[in-house]
PDB file of C-alpha atoms and ligand atoms in Angstrom:
ATOM      1  CA  UNK D   1      42.720 -40.637 -50.098  1.00 80.00           C
ATOM      2  CA  UNK D   2      44.085 -39.124 -53.253  1.00 86.00           C
ATOM      3  CA  UNK D   3      44.397 -40.502 -56.750  1.00 87.00           C
ATOM      4  CA  UNK D   4      48.206 -40.313 -56.581  1.00 91.00           C
ATOM      5  CA  UNK D   5      48.217 -42.352 -53.362  1.00 92.00           C
ATOM      6  CA  UNK D   6      45.968 -45.041 -54.902  1.00 93.00           C
ATOM      7  CA  UNK D   7      48.105 -45.111 -58.020  1.00 94.00           C
ATOM      8  CA  UNK D   8      51.285 -45.241 -55.897  1.00 96.00           C
ATOM      9  CA  UNK D   9      50.022 -48.287 -53.967  1.00 96.00           C
ATOM     10  CA  UNK D  10      48.905 -50.033 -57.294  1.00 97.00           C
ATOM     11  CA  UNK D  11      52.365 -49.379 -58.945  1.00 97.00           C
ATOM     12  CA  UNK D  12      54.253 -50.711 -55.956  1.00 98.00           C
ATOM     13  CA  UNK D  13      52.187 -53.998 -55.978  1.00 98.00           C
ATOM     14  CA  UNK D  14      52.476 -54.459 -59.734  1.00 98.00           C
ATOM     15  CA  UNK D  15      56.216 -53.903 -59.638  1.00 98.00           C
ATOM     16  CA  UNK D  16      56.631 -57.001 -57.283  1.00 97.00           C
ATOM     17  CA  UNK D  17      55.091 -59.494 -59.949  1.00 97.00           C
ATOM     18  CA  UNK D  18      54.583 -60.237 -63.539  1.00 96.00           C
ATOM     19  CA  UNK D  19      51.076 -61.585 -62.825  1.00 97.00           C
ATOM     20  CA  UNK D  20      48.239 -59.134 -63.739  1.00 97.00           C
ATOM     21  CA  UNK D  21      45.248 -60.081 -61.529  1.00 98.00           C
ATOM     22  CA  UNK D  22      41.781 -59.914 -62.878  1.00 97.00           C
ATOM     23  CA  UNK D  23      39.869 -60.876 -59.737  1.00 98.00           C
ATOM     24  CA  UNK D  24      40.373 -59.851 -56.167  1.00 98.00           C
ATOM     25  CA  UNK D  25      39.422 -61.996 -53.157  1.00 97.00           C
ATOM     26  CA  UNK D  26      39.158 -60.785 -49.612  1.00 97.00           C
ATOM     27  CA  UNK D  27      39.439 -63.570 -47.086  1.00 94.00           C
ATOM     28  CA  UNK D  28      37.442 -63.234 -43.848  1.00 89.00           C
ATOM     29  CA  UNK D  29      38.187 -64.491 -40.344  1.00 78.00           C
ATOM     30  CA  UNK D  30      39.157 -68.189 -40.353  1.00 83.00           C
ATOM     31  CA  UNK D  31      38.593 -68.437 -44.141  1.00 88.00           C
ATOM     32  CA  UNK D  32      42.133 -68.366 -45.371  1.00 86.00           C
ATOM     33  CA  UNK D  33      42.982 -72.056 -46.283  1.00 86.00           C
ATOM     34  CA  UNK D  34      42.426 -71.288 -50.062  1.00 90.00           C
ATOM     35  CA  UNK D  35      45.527 -69.009 -49.827  1.00 90.00           C
ATOM     36  CA  UNK D  36      47.784 -72.108 -49.718  1.00 91.00           C
ATOM     37  CA  UNK D  37      46.390 -73.058 -53.198  1.00 93.00           C
ATOM     38  CA  UNK D  38      47.516 -69.938 -54.975  1.00 95.00           C
ATOM     39  CA  UNK D  39      50.250 -70.803 -57.555  1.00 95.00           C
ATOM     40  CA  UNK D  40      53.093 -68.535 -58.826  1.00 94.00           C
ATOM     41  CA  UNK D  41      52.496 -66.669 -55.589  1.00 96.00           C
ATOM     42  CA  UNK D  42      54.189 -63.367 -54.712  1.00 97.00           C
ATOM     43  CA  UNK D  43      53.367 -62.459 -51.046  1.00 96.00           C
ATOM     44  CA  UNK D  44      53.399 -58.777 -50.228  1.00 96.00           C
ATOM     45  CA  UNK D  45      53.076 -57.745 -46.485  1.00 95.00           C
ATOM     46  CA  UNK D  46      50.548 -55.048 -46.151  1.00 94.00           C
ATOM     47  CA  UNK D  47      53.138 -53.027 -44.081  1.00 93.00           C
ATOM     48  CA  UNK D  48      55.301 -52.742 -47.237  1.00 94.00           C
ATOM     49  CA  UNK D  49      52.547 -51.290 -49.375  1.00 95.00           C
ATOM     50  CA  UNK D  50      52.533 -47.492 -49.378  1.00 92.00           C
ATOM     51  CA  UNK D  51      49.404 -45.989 -47.704  1.00 90.00           C
ATOM     52  CA  UNK D  52      47.835 -49.465 -47.010  1.00 92.00           C
ATOM     53  CA  UNK D  53      47.198 -50.155 -43.423  1.00 88.00           C
ATOM     54  CA  UNK D  54      48.323 -53.251 -41.482  1.00 87.00           C
ATOM     55  CA  UNK D  55      46.117 -55.771 -39.770  1.00 80.00           C
ATOM     56  CA  UNK D  56      46.194 -56.145 -35.933  1.00 78.00           C
ATOM     57  CA  UNK D  57      43.834 -59.094 -35.665  1.00 74.00           C
ATOM     58  CA  UNK D  58      46.084 -62.251 -35.145  1.00 73.00           C
ATOM     59  CA  UNK D  59      43.658 -64.375 -37.197  1.00 72.00           C
ATOM     60  CA  UNK D  60      44.265 -62.100 -40.194  1.00 68.00           C
ATOM     61  CA  UNK D  61      47.829 -62.511 -41.581  1.00 79.00           C
ATOM     62  CA  UNK D  62      48.088 -59.131 -43.366  1.00 90.00           C
ATOM     63  CA  UNK D  63      49.531 -60.303 -46.625  1.00 94.00           C
ATOM     64  CA  UNK D  64      48.497 -59.635 -50.229  1.00 96.00           C
ATOM     65  CA  UNK D  65      48.991 -62.737 -52.403  1.00 96.00           C
ATOM     66  CA  UNK D  66      49.261 -62.171 -56.196  1.00 98.00           C
ATOM     67  CA  UNK D  67      49.303 -65.407 -58.155  1.00 97.00           C
ATOM     68  CA  UNK D  68      46.923 -67.715 -60.048  1.00 97.00           C
ATOM     69  CA  UNK D  69      44.035 -69.903 -58.883  1.00 96.00           C
ATOM     70  CA  UNK D  70      43.128 -72.536 -61.563  1.00 95.00           C
ATOM     71  CA  UNK D  71      45.323 -70.485 -63.924  1.00 96.00           C
ATOM     72  CA  UNK D  72      43.191 -67.392 -63.320  1.00 97.00           C
ATOM     73  CA  UNK D  73      45.206 -64.413 -62.106  1.00 98.00           C
ATOM     74  CA  UNK D  74      44.031 -63.267 -58.687  1.00 98.00           C
ATOM     75  CA  UNK D  75      44.912 -60.878 -55.908  1.00 98.00           C
ATOM     76  CA  UNK D  76      44.085 -62.419 -52.532  1.00 97.00           C
ATOM     77  CA  UNK D  77      43.927 -60.251 -49.414  1.00 96.00           C
ATOM     78  CA  UNK D  78      44.886 -62.845 -46.670  1.00 93.00           C
ATOM     79  CA  UNK D  79      43.424 -60.802 -43.804  1.00 89.00           C
ATOM     80  CA  UNK D  80      41.316 -57.687 -44.068  1.00 91.00           C
ATOM     81  CA  UNK D  81      41.168 -54.296 -42.298  1.00 92.00           C
ATOM     82  CA  UNK D  82      38.310 -53.708 -39.882  1.00 93.00           C
ATOM     83  CA  UNK D  83      36.939 -50.623 -38.438  1.00 93.00           C
ATOM     84  CA  UNK D  84      37.041 -52.195 -34.934  1.00 93.00           C
ATOM     85  CA  UNK D  85      40.815 -52.185 -35.231  1.00 92.00           C
ATOM     86  CA  UNK D  86      40.691 -48.429 -35.452  1.00 92.00           C
ATOM     87  CA  UNK D  87      40.670 -48.118 -39.094  1.00 93.00           C
ATOM     88  CA  UNK D  88      38.286 -45.533 -40.642  1.00 93.00           C
ATOM     89  CA  UNK D  89      35.838 -46.887 -43.194  1.00 94.00           C
ATOM     90  CA  UNK D  90      38.044 -45.304 -45.775  1.00 93.00           C
ATOM     91  CA  UNK D  91      41.113 -47.147 -44.628  1.00 94.00           C
ATOM     92  CA  UNK D  92      39.114 -50.395 -44.711  1.00 95.00           C
ATOM     93  CA  UNK D  93      37.979 -49.747 -48.224  1.00 95.00           C
ATOM     94  CA  UNK D  94      41.307 -48.310 -49.609  1.00 95.00           C
ATOM     95  CA  UNK D  95      42.641 -51.615 -50.993  1.00 97.00           C
ATOM     96  CA  UNK D  96      39.540 -51.924 -53.243  1.00 97.00           C
ATOM     97  CA  UNK D  97      40.422 -48.504 -54.785  1.00 95.00           C
ATOM     98  CA  UNK D  98      43.942 -49.831 -55.341  1.00 97.00           C
ATOM     99  CA  UNK D  99      42.518 -53.021 -56.943  1.00 97.00           C
ATOM    100  CA  UNK D 100      40.620 -50.727 -59.433  1.00 95.00           C
ATOM    101  CA  UNK D 101      43.839 -48.914 -60.234  1.00 95.00           C
ATOM    102  CA  UNK D 102      45.558 -52.320 -60.811  1.00 97.00           C
ATOM    103  CA  UNK D 103      42.947 -53.030 -63.479  1.00 96.00           C
ATOM    104  CA  UNK D 104      40.801 -55.461 -61.464  1.00 97.00           C
ATOM    105  CA  UNK D 105      37.094 -55.437 -62.347  1.00 96.00           C
ATOM    106  CA  UNK D 106      35.640 -58.177 -60.147  1.00 97.00           C
ATOM    107  CA  UNK D 107      35.880 -59.016 -56.428  1.00 98.00           C
ATOM    108  CA  UNK D 108      34.887 -61.734 -54.074  1.00 98.00           C
ATOM    109  CA  UNK D 109      34.371 -60.524 -50.507  1.00 98.00           C
ATOM    110  CA  UNK D 110      34.127 -63.222 -47.839  1.00 97.00           C
ATOM    111  CA  UNK D 111      33.322 -63.164 -44.040  1.00 96.00           C
ATOM    112  CA  UNK D 112      32.319 -65.109 -41.072  1.00 95.00           C
ATOM    113  CA  UNK D 113      29.034 -63.871 -39.754  1.00 97.00           C
ATOM    114  CA  UNK D 114      26.398 -64.463 -37.153  1.00 97.00           C
ATOM    115  CA  UNK D 115      23.074 -66.170 -38.317  1.00 98.00           C
ATOM    116  CA  UNK D 116      20.013 -64.055 -37.628  1.00 98.00           C
ATOM    117  CA  UNK D 117      17.562 -65.931 -39.858  1.00 98.00           C
ATOM    118  CA  UNK D 118      16.387 -68.883 -37.876  1.00 97.00           C
ATOM    119  CA  UNK D 119      16.279 -71.057 -40.949  1.00 97.00           C
ATOM    120  CA  UNK D 120      19.993 -70.861 -41.131  1.00 97.00           C
ATOM    121  CA  UNK D 121      22.371 -73.275 -39.493  1.00 95.00           C
ATOM    122  CA  UNK D 122      25.954 -73.088 -38.262  1.00 95.00           C
ATOM    123  CA  UNK D 123      28.362 -73.624 -41.233  1.00 95.00           C
ATOM    124  CA  UNK D 124      25.801 -72.508 -43.873  1.00 96.00           C
ATOM    125  CA  UNK D 125      27.051 -70.539 -46.852  1.00 97.00           C
ATOM    126  CA  UNK D 126      25.080 -67.351 -47.636  1.00 98.00           C
ATOM    127  CA  UNK D 127      25.515 -65.412 -50.854  1.00 98.00           C
ATOM    128  CA  UNK D 128      24.953 -61.805 -49.848  1.00 98.00           C
ATOM    129  CA  UNK D 129      21.944 -60.383 -51.777  1.00 98.00           C
ATOM    130  CA  UNK D 130      22.125 -56.902 -50.190  1.00 98.00           C
ATOM    131  CA  UNK D 131      23.311 -55.097 -47.099  1.00 98.00           C
ATOM    132  CA  UNK D 132      22.297 -52.752 -44.274  1.00 98.00           C
ATOM    133  CA  UNK D 133      24.621 -50.162 -42.874  1.00 96.00           C
ATOM    134  CA  UNK D 134      23.595 -47.542 -40.349  1.00 91.00           C
ATOM    135  CA  UNK D 135      24.081 -43.837 -40.706  1.00 78.00           C
ATOM    136  CA  UNK D 136      27.617 -43.178 -39.378  1.00 80.00           C
ATOM    137  CA  UNK D 137      30.664 -42.410 -41.498  1.00 87.00           C
ATOM    138  CA  UNK D 138      31.030 -44.339 -44.799  1.00 91.00           C
ATOM    139  CA  UNK D 139      34.097 -45.097 -46.908  1.00 91.00           C
ATOM    140  CA  UNK D 140      33.317 -42.274 -49.276  1.00 89.00           C
ATOM    141  CA  UNK D 141      32.577 -39.536 -46.742  1.00 86.00           C
ATOM    142  CA  UNK D 142      34.430 -36.454 -47.965  1.00 81.00           C
ATOM    143  CA  UNK D 143      35.403 -38.251 -51.224  1.00 78.00           C
ATOM    144  CA  UNK D 144      34.209 -37.764 -54.699  1.00 75.00           C
ATOM    145  CA  UNK D 145      33.953 -41.081 -56.443  1.00 75.00           C
ATOM    146  CA  UNK D 146      35.083 -39.393 -59.716  1.00 78.00           C
ATOM    147  CA  UNK D 147      38.685 -40.149 -58.661  1.00 77.00           C
ATOM    148  CA  UNK D 148      37.756 -43.814 -59.152  1.00 74.00           C
ATOM    149  CA  UNK D 149      36.043 -43.146 -62.399  1.00 73.00           C
ATOM    150  CA  UNK D 150      32.515 -43.041 -60.834  1.00 74.00           C
ATOM    151  CA  UNK D 151      29.955 -40.509 -59.758  1.00 78.00           C
ATOM    152  CA  UNK D 152      29.482 -39.036 -56.253  1.00 83.00           C
ATOM    153  CA  UNK D 153      25.788 -40.298 -56.285  1.00 86.00           C
ATOM    154  CA  UNK D 154      25.935 -43.866 -57.518  1.00 88.00           C
ATOM    155  CA  UNK D 155      23.432 -46.640 -57.582  1.00 90.00           C
ATOM    156  CA  UNK D 156      23.579 -49.665 -55.297  1.00 94.00           C
ATOM    157  CA  UNK D 157      20.417 -51.542 -56.345  1.00 94.00           C
ATOM    158  CA  UNK D 158      22.113 -54.574 -57.881  1.00 94.00           C
ATOM    159  CA  UNK D 159      25.544 -54.276 -56.255  1.00 96.00           C
ATOM    160  CA  UNK D 160      25.493 -57.924 -55.254  1.00 97.00           C
ATOM    161  CA  UNK D 161      24.689 -59.024 -58.771  1.00 95.00           C
ATOM    162  CA  UNK D 162      21.671 -61.350 -58.695  1.00 96.00           C
ATOM    163  CA  UNK D 163      22.758 -62.909 -61.969  1.00 94.00           C
ATOM    164  CA  UNK D 164      26.081 -63.794 -60.555  1.00 95.00           C
ATOM    165  CA  UNK D 165      24.678 -65.126 -57.286  1.00 96.00           C
ATOM    166  CA  UNK D 166      22.296 -67.335 -59.048  1.00 96.00           C
ATOM    167  CA  UNK D 167      24.972 -68.705 -61.408  1.00 96.00           C
ATOM    168  CA  UNK D 168      27.311 -69.441 -58.425  1.00 97.00           C
ATOM    169  CA  UNK D 169      24.630 -71.014 -56.288  1.00 97.00           C
ATOM    170  CA  UNK D 170      23.345 -73.140 -59.212  1.00 96.00           C
ATOM    171  CA  UNK D 171      26.868 -74.333 -60.053  1.00 95.00           C
ATOM    172  CA  UNK D 172      27.844 -75.071 -56.516  1.00 95.00           C
ATOM    173  CA  UNK D 173      24.679 -76.997 -55.812  1.00 94.00           C
ATOM    174  CA  UNK D 174      25.056 -79.042 -58.922  1.00 94.00           C
ATOM    175  CA  UNK D 175      28.687 -79.788 -58.253  1.00 91.00           C
ATOM    176  CA  UNK D 176      28.526 -80.669 -54.524  1.00 90.00           C
ATOM    177  CA  UNK D 177      24.764 -81.309 -53.849  1.00 91.00           C
ATOM    178  CA  UNK D 178      24.897 -78.654 -51.074  1.00 90.00           C
ATOM    179  CA  UNK D 179      22.229 -76.011 -50.764  1.00 90.00           C
ATOM    180  CA  UNK D 180      23.427 -72.430 -50.482  1.00 96.00           C
ATOM    181  CA  UNK D 181      21.399 -69.546 -48.827  1.00 97.00           C
ATOM    182  CA  UNK D 182      21.012 -66.023 -50.103  1.00 98.00           C
ATOM    183  CA  UNK D 183      20.312 -63.174 -47.658  1.00 98.00           C
ATOM    184  CA  UNK D 184      20.946 -59.651 -46.351  1.00 98.00           C
ATOM    185  CA  UNK D 185      24.081 -58.801 -44.418  1.00 98.00           C
ATOM    186  CA  UNK D 186      23.853 -56.195 -41.626  1.00 98.00           C
ATOM    187  CA  UNK D 187      27.089 -54.325 -40.735  1.00 97.00           C
ATOM    188  CA  UNK D 188      27.755 -53.659 -37.092  1.00 97.00           C
ATOM    189  CA  UNK D 189      31.075 -52.025 -35.964  1.00 93.00           C
ATOM    190  CA  UNK D 190      32.052 -54.464 -33.217  1.00 92.00           C
ATOM    191  CA  UNK D 191      34.409 -55.588 -31.794  1.00 94.00           C
ATOM    192  CA  UNK D 192      31.913 -56.802 -29.258  1.00 96.00           C
ATOM    193  CA  UNK D 193      29.270 -59.157 -30.517  1.00 97.00           C
ATOM    194  CA  UNK D 194      25.759 -57.679 -30.736  1.00 97.00           C
ATOM    195  CA  UNK D 195      23.236 -57.724 -27.864  1.00 97.00           C
ATOM    196  CA  UNK D 196      20.154 -60.003 -28.229  1.00 97.00           C
ATOM    197  CA  UNK D 197      18.068 -56.788 -28.521  1.00 97.00           C
ATOM    198  CA  UNK D 198      20.211 -55.561 -31.422  1.00 97.00           C
ATOM    199  CA  UNK D 199      19.873 -58.941 -33.192  1.00 98.00           C
ATOM    200  CA  UNK D 200      15.994 -58.708 -32.790  1.00 98.00           C
ATOM    201  CA  UNK D 201      16.099 -55.145 -34.223  1.00 98.00           C
ATOM    202  CA  UNK D 202      18.242 -56.377 -37.197  1.00 98.00           C
ATOM    203  CA  UNK D 203      15.818 -59.270 -37.827  1.00 98.00           C
ATOM    204  CA  UNK D 204      12.875 -56.861 -37.831  1.00 98.00           C
ATOM    205  CA  UNK D 205      14.739 -54.750 -40.338  1.00 98.00           C
ATOM    206  CA  UNK D 206      15.217 -57.640 -42.711  1.00 98.00           C
ATOM    207  CA  UNK D 207      18.807 -58.796 -41.962  1.00 98.00           C
ATOM    208  CA  UNK D 208      19.633 -62.509 -42.204  1.00 98.00           C
ATOM    209  CA  UNK D 209      23.290 -62.376 -41.110  1.00 98.00           C
ATOM    210  CA  UNK D 210      25.425 -59.954 -39.127  1.00 98.00           C
ATOM    211  CA  UNK D 211      29.159 -59.178 -39.220  1.00 97.00           C
ATOM    212  CA  UNK D 212      31.758 -56.467 -38.681  1.00 96.00           C
ATOM    213  CA  UNK D 213      33.283 -56.117 -42.155  1.00 96.00           C
ATOM    214  CA  UNK D 214      32.663 -56.290 -45.892  1.00 97.00           C
ATOM    215  CA  UNK D 215      30.321 -53.314 -46.247  1.00 97.00           C
ATOM    216  CA  UNK D 216      33.138 -50.731 -46.531  1.00 96.00           C
ATOM    217  CA  UNK D 217      34.889 -52.773 -49.339  1.00 97.00           C
ATOM    218  CA  UNK D 218      31.673 -53.346 -51.182  1.00 98.00           C
ATOM    219  CA  UNK D 219      30.619 -49.706 -51.158  1.00 96.00           C
ATOM    220  CA  UNK D 220      34.045 -48.835 -52.602  1.00 94.00           C
ATOM    221  CA  UNK D 221      33.668 -51.597 -55.250  1.00 95.00           C
ATOM    222  CA  UNK D 222      30.347 -50.130 -56.231  1.00 95.00           C
ATOM    223  CA  UNK D 223      31.821 -46.715 -56.511  1.00 93.00           C
ATOM    224  CA  UNK D 224      34.587 -48.094 -58.753  1.00 91.00           C
ATOM    225  CA  UNK D 225      32.193 -50.170 -60.929  1.00 92.00           C
ATOM    226  CA  UNK D 226      33.740 -53.418 -59.720  1.00 95.00           C
ATOM    227  CA  UNK D 227      31.423 -56.498 -59.954  1.00 96.00           C
ATOM    228  CA  UNK D 228      30.830 -57.964 -56.475  1.00 97.00           C
ATOM    229  CA  UNK D 229      30.122 -61.436 -55.109  1.00 98.00           C
ATOM    230  CA  UNK D 230      29.756 -61.487 -51.388  1.00 98.00           C
ATOM    231  CA  UNK D 231      29.946 -64.756 -49.345  1.00 98.00           C
ATOM    232  CA  UNK D 232      29.198 -65.162 -45.671  1.00 97.00           C
ATOM    233  CA  UNK D 233      29.829 -68.279 -43.647  1.00 97.00           C
ATOM    234  CA  UNK D 234      27.437 -68.673 -40.693  1.00 97.00           C
ATOM    235  CA  UNK D 235      30.110 -69.152 -38.068  1.00 95.00           C
ATOM    236  CA  UNK D 236      27.635 -68.994 -35.132  1.00 96.00           C
ATOM    237  CA  UNK D 237      23.985 -68.170 -34.607  1.00 97.00           C
ATOM    238  CA  UNK D 238      23.802 -64.477 -33.571  1.00 97.00           C
ATOM    239  CA  UNK D 239      23.335 -63.413 -29.893  1.00 97.00           C
ATOM    240  CA  UNK D 240      20.206 -64.600 -28.302  1.00 96.00           C
ATOM    241  CA  UNK D 241      19.149 -66.958 -31.162  1.00 95.00           C
ATOM    242  CA  UNK D 242      20.387 -69.909 -29.090  1.00 94.00           C
ATOM    243  CA  UNK D 243      20.780 -70.099 -25.417  1.00 87.00           C
ATOM    244  CA  UNK D 244      24.587 -69.839 -25.598  1.00 89.00           C
ATOM    245  CA  UNK D 245      27.380 -67.363 -25.105  1.00 92.00           C
ATOM    246  CA  UNK D 246      29.299 -66.331 -28.286  1.00 92.00           C
ATOM    247  CA  UNK D 247      33.092 -66.525 -28.576  1.00 89.00           C
ATOM    248  CA  UNK D 248      35.721 -65.905 -31.233  1.00 87.00           C
ATOM    249  CA  UNK D 249      37.028 -69.469 -30.845  1.00 89.00           C
ATOM    250  CA  UNK D 250      33.636 -70.854 -31.848  1.00 88.00           C
ATOM    251  CA  UNK D 251      33.705 -68.711 -34.957  1.00 89.00           C
ATOM    252  CA  UNK D 252      37.237 -70.133 -35.825  1.00 90.00           C
ATOM    253  CA  UNK D 253      36.074 -73.711 -35.056  1.00 90.00           C
ATOM    254  CA  UNK D 254      33.093 -73.463 -37.473  1.00 92.00           C
ATOM    255  CA  UNK D 255      35.249 -71.982 -40.161  1.00 90.00           C
ATOM    256  CA  UNK D 256      37.785 -74.781 -39.811  1.00 89.00           C
ATOM    257  CA  UNK D 257      34.984 -77.416 -40.076  1.00 91.00           C
ATOM    258  CA  UNK D 258      33.785 -76.106 -43.442  1.00 92.00           C
ATOM    259  CA  UNK D 259      37.124 -75.340 -44.909  1.00 93.00           C
ATOM    260  CA  UNK D 260      37.012 -78.019 -47.788  1.00 93.00           C
ATOM    261  CA  UNK D 261      33.511 -76.914 -49.009  1.00 94.00           C
ATOM    262  CA  UNK D 262      34.468 -73.354 -48.719  1.00 95.00           C
ATOM    263  CA  UNK D 263      37.517 -73.845 -50.874  1.00 94.00           C
ATOM    264  CA  UNK D 264      35.227 -75.604 -53.407  1.00 94.00           C
ATOM    265  CA  UNK D 265      32.879 -72.724 -53.341  1.00 96.00           C
ATOM    266  CA  UNK D 266      35.739 -70.257 -54.061  1.00 96.00           C
ATOM    267  CA  UNK D 267      37.007 -72.368 -56.989  1.00 96.00           C
ATOM    268  CA  UNK D 268      33.487 -72.329 -58.516  1.00 96.00           C
ATOM    269  CA  UNK D 269      33.035 -68.671 -57.827  1.00 97.00           C
ATOM    270  CA  UNK D 270      36.411 -67.658 -59.389  1.00 97.00           C
ATOM    271  CA  UNK D 271      35.628 -69.723 -62.441  1.00 96.00           C
ATOM    272  CA  UNK D 272      32.166 -68.153 -62.877  1.00 96.00           C
ATOM    273  CA  UNK D 273      33.490 -64.612 -62.409  1.00 96.00           C
ATOM    274  CA  UNK D 274      36.273 -65.338 -65.006  1.00 95.00           C
ATOM    275  CA  UNK D 275      33.696 -66.453 -67.525  1.00 93.00           C
ATOM    276  CA  UNK D 276      31.596 -63.369 -66.904  1.00 86.00           C
ATOM    277  CA  UNK D 277      32.485 -60.496 -69.259  1.00 79.00           C
TER     278      UNK D 277
HETATM  279  N1  HPA U   1      28.262 -60.831 -35.037  1.00 52.35           N
HETATM  280  C1  HPA U   1      29.095 -60.000 -35.690  1.00 52.35           C
HETATM  281  N2  HPA U   1      30.117 -60.372 -36.326  1.00 52.35           N
HETATM  282  C2  HPA U   1      30.377 -61.746 -36.426  1.00 52.35           C
HETATM  283  C3  HPA U   1      29.591 -62.688 -35.760  1.00 52.35           C
HETATM  284  C4  HPA U   1      28.434 -62.254 -35.040  1.00 52.35           C
HETATM  285  O1  HPA U   1      27.608 -63.037 -34.418  1.00 52.35           O
HETATM  286  N3  HPA U   1      30.030 -63.905 -35.979  1.00 52.35           N
HETATM  287  C5  HPA U   1      31.147 -63.750 -36.773  1.00 52.35           C
HETATM  288  N4  HPA U   1      31.329 -62.444 -37.091  1.00 52.35           N
END
């Protein structure tokens, strides 16, 4: 990943539209209904963007939508890149470096996740407070974050800004009367769901939800000094928590069942991020 590649992707995207997005949103599996509410939309297939990989997961459309949500200029990734599709962590995180080069300073990263915390229920929303990633390759392996304006050794202690989380949770609870959870997201590479023993291990380590995405993009956002809000939807209880086999179609079914509340949460989150200087 070179600065010229990142700049080239950013220039290609900005040449397709007059909108100058301020907030990026990455939509996770089954969480795309908000994309229909983007106004003044320019839709750019990933395959047209130089150096930007395409999605292979049929639930992820693979289109970058530039437009406005509630009059706020946004860049929405309708479908993300996963490591389990054969992308390196770097390739998964590349769009975030491009967002920085486009002048974006804030990102909302969403995903469907398995619930590890037994106080959680199917369909719960969890604002991510922190994450756990194991010790394999990372998105910045071999990179020096100075190409994104950062340092090689950068801090991640408040990456999932506590202030922003509390503001979004408070506003959403006031507006809808619905409680929102806050918890730790564990990254597992997939594509298979975890084993029950892995889930017990993750619980012991302090994880509340588990998923196969998000962390590469968030590490890149931290490297680029982009403010992060992470949202998980508990699409199933994780392996072994209930006496039940896991399936991708159950994940999609849960996400479909919460879509109106999830859209409301995104409207609230975009508004609060926009207010935040
Ligand atoms: N594990 C990992 N990723 C997931 C899960 C899960 O249980 N549910 C949705 N994404």
